[in-house]
Amino acid sequence: MNHDFDVGLDHLNNEAYQDAVDAFTRHLATHPSDDEAYEQRALAYYFLKEDDRAKADLDAAIELNPYNENALCNRGVRYLSAEDYEMAIEDFGAVYEINPGNVFALKHLVTAFIALKDYKTAFQFCSKLYQMYPEDEWTLLHLVEIYAGAKRYPEAIKFMQKLLMRMPKDAGLLNNLGYFQMKVGAYEESEASYQAALAVEPEAVYPL
């Protein structure tokens, strides 16, 4: 790396985004094959709200180095934000192939497959997260969402109860637990869960 790359990183860290772009551009003039410089300049463009240039730099970084996990993740996030779930899955899937332990990619794969209502595939990736971090609230919540989406309410109840051990006063979780219990015919338990939710937030309604 040369001086301009380091200067660009300093500007990026100091939120001087146009200065960062200028420094990375100088660096790329003499190091046109540096995928990391394209990736970092893309980040600066993103903060400048120059989305097309950010996307072009991410494309360039990935073309130069198809194993650049950060560039693939950043482009995947932009596809996900644009609700282009198939393209997001392609990028995060590439990251997963490179590094199956990349938690960021795994979580975004879960999010994308849930958005597509592909609960089976979402579960496959979410179960990997659960094996790695069985107490992680994000993972538990998304397991509940997957099971509820697939109308597998007994499993949704199991993971909701595990979540409530960590957050016993969360009215939204209690309300949804009551709904799941009602769906499986556990009416007394359902009523108790709804009452517990109302005790926490008497005016609140939390539709599933």
XYZ file of C-alpha atoms in Angstrom:
208
model
C 0.000 0.000 0.000
C 1.222 3.519 -0.611
C 0.799 6.760 1.261
C -2.429 7.757 -0.492
C -4.189 4.553 0.580
C -3.307 5.172 4.226
C -4.401 8.792 3.902
C -7.696 7.617 2.433
C -8.270 5.309 5.393
C -7.544 8.157 7.805
C -10.024 10.415 6.005
C -12.607 7.626 6.025
C -12.172 7.100 9.753
C -12.500 10.854 10.306
C -15.661 11.005 8.158
C -13.971 13.250 5.589
C -15.510 11.266 2.777
C -14.723 13.439 -0.235
C -11.102 13.673 0.877
C -11.121 9.879 1.211
C -12.429 9.517 -2.345
C -9.700 11.831 -3.628
C -6.958 9.906 -1.802
C -8.159 6.505 -2.965
C -8.483 7.835 -6.529
C -4.851 8.989 -6.444
C -3.834 5.580 -5.131
C -5.778 3.761 -7.849
C -4.104 5.847 -10.535
C -0.856 4.016 -9.715
C -2.353 0.787 -8.308
C -5.278 0.002 -10.650
C -5.516 -3.630 -9.531
C -5.971 -2.929 -5.821
C -9.395 -4.382 -5.022
C -9.273 -3.158 -1.419
C -8.885 0.443 -2.576
C -12.005 0.111 -4.746
C -13.829 -1.417 -1.783
C -12.818 1.432 0.535
C -13.619 4.115 -2.039
C -17.034 2.511 -2.474
C -17.625 2.995 1.245
C -16.727 6.677 0.954
C -19.064 7.068 -2.033
C -21.820 5.376 -0.042
C -21.537 7.940 2.736
C -21.563 10.687 0.115
C -24.829 9.161 -1.161
C -23.278 8.498 -4.552
C -24.786 5.042 -4.806
C -24.065 4.389 -8.466
C -20.361 5.101 -7.998
C -20.295 2.981 -4.848
C -21.864 0.079 -6.736
C -19.413 0.492 -9.637
C -16.455 0.355 -7.250
C -17.803 -2.729 -5.501
C -18.263 -4.377 -8.901
C -14.665 -3.505 -9.763
C -13.345 -4.833 -6.444
C -15.164 -8.148 -6.894
C -14.091 -8.485 -10.512
C -10.479 -8.028 -9.418
C -10.846 -10.337 -6.435
C -13.903 -12.628 -6.317
C -12.842 -13.653 -2.789
C -13.128 -10.158 -1.309
C -15.627 -10.925 1.460
C -16.118 -7.305 2.515
C -16.911 -6.136 -1.011
C -19.334 -9.019 -1.541
C -21.055 -8.306 1.781
C -21.311 -4.590 1.078
C -22.797 -5.181 -2.351
C -25.144 -7.782 -0.892
C -26.406 -5.272 1.665
C -27.197 -2.808 -1.097
C -29.093 -5.463 -3.047
C -30.984 -6.391 0.105
C -31.890 -2.741 0.767
C -33.220 -2.523 -2.785
C -35.260 -5.718 -2.169
C -33.299 -7.490 -4.889
C -33.215 -10.645 -2.818
C -31.938 -13.010 -5.491
C -28.852 -10.892 -6.144
C -28.304 -10.429 -2.409
C -28.420 -14.209 -1.967
C -25.892 -14.612 -4.773
C -23.394 -12.302 -3.055
C -23.902 -13.551 0.490
C -23.908 -17.113 -0.835
C -20.512 -16.462 -2.407
C -19.238 -15.240 0.948
C -20.606 -18.359 2.609
C -18.766 -20.543 0.095
C -15.552 -18.669 0.893
C -16.067 -18.576 4.648
C -18.904 -20.683 6.098
C -18.351 -19.043 9.492
C -19.048 -15.509 8.297
C -21.866 -14.540 10.687
C -22.695 -11.340 8.791
C -23.319 -13.300 5.593
C -25.296 -16.006 7.394
C -27.635 -13.475 9.017
C -28.272 -11.711 5.740
C -28.930 -14.995 3.959
C -31.542 -15.767 6.615
C -33.094 -12.329 6.114
C -33.214 -12.692 2.330
C -34.744 -16.170 2.355
C -37.361 -15.123 4.917
C -38.273 -12.195 2.651
C -38.785 -14.706 -0.168
C -40.823 -16.925 2.211
C -38.365 -19.723 1.591
C -38.490 -20.842 5.198
C -36.805 -24.182 4.583
C -33.624 -22.586 3.268
C -33.800 -19.792 5.841
C -33.891 -22.476 8.536
C -30.836 -24.223 7.098
C -28.750 -21.085 7.513
C -30.344 -20.006 10.788
C -29.700 -23.427 12.314
C -25.997 -22.944 11.570
C -26.097 -19.700 13.539
C -27.946 -21.460 16.342
C -25.257 -24.128 16.507
C -22.624 -21.398 16.787
C -24.495 -19.068 19.165
C -27.435 -20.861 20.824
C -28.209 -17.918 23.125
C -28.058 -15.175 20.499
C -31.298 -13.151 20.577
C -31.225 -12.324 16.857
C -30.957 -15.998 15.985
C -33.694 -17.048 18.401
C -36.041 -14.339 17.118
C -35.501 -15.359 13.517
C -36.019 -19.024 14.321
C -39.378 -17.994 15.767
C -40.141 -16.022 12.601
C -39.172 -18.965 10.388
C -41.266 -21.485 12.307
C -44.224 -19.100 12.501
C -43.992 -18.386 8.773
C -43.985 -22.122 8.092
C -46.938 -22.500 10.520
C -44.917 -24.817 12.726
C -46.274 -23.321 15.905
C -45.004 -25.861 18.473
C -41.412 -25.096 17.426
C -42.179 -21.356 17.368
C -43.459 -21.653 20.943
C -40.304 -23.470 22.041
C -37.982 -20.746 20.801
C -40.291 -17.939 21.911
C -40.193 -19.330 25.438
C -36.420 -19.421 25.255
C -36.415 -15.775 24.202
C -38.765 -14.858 27.026
C -36.353 -16.354 29.538
C -34.026 -13.540 28.466
C -36.701 -10.860 28.011
C -39.609 -11.769 30.302
C -41.201 -8.306 30.172
C -41.346 -7.951 26.390
C -45.038 -7.404 25.646
C -44.633 -8.090 21.924
C -43.062 -11.486 22.543
C -45.725 -12.358 25.119
C -48.478 -11.347 22.709
C -47.041 -13.457 19.900
C -46.573 -16.392 22.254
C -50.260 -16.122 23.089
C -51.108 -16.240 19.398
C -48.976 -19.349 18.804
C -50.496 -21.069 21.835
C -53.973 -20.268 20.542
C -53.078 -21.809 17.148
C -52.192 -25.114 18.820
C -55.298 -25.097 21.004
C -53.560 -24.253 24.273
C -56.220 -21.711 25.175
C -55.519 -21.350 28.893
C -51.816 -20.786 28.252
C -52.710 -18.381 25.456
C -54.948 -16.333 27.746
C -52.203 -16.224 30.375
C -49.688 -14.955 27.806
C -52.067 -12.257 26.550
C -52.756 -11.164 30.128
C -49.036 -10.986 30.834
C -48.569 -8.830 27.722
C -51.363 -6.492 28.815
C -49.847 -6.226 32.273
C -46.652 -4.906 30.702
C -48.294 -2.563 28.150
C -52.054 -2.221 28.744
C -52.660 -0.075 25.646
C -50.458 -1.917 23.207
C -51.527 -4.276 20.444
C -48.907 -6.348 18.675
C -50.230 -8.052 15.561
C -48.092 -10.929 14.342
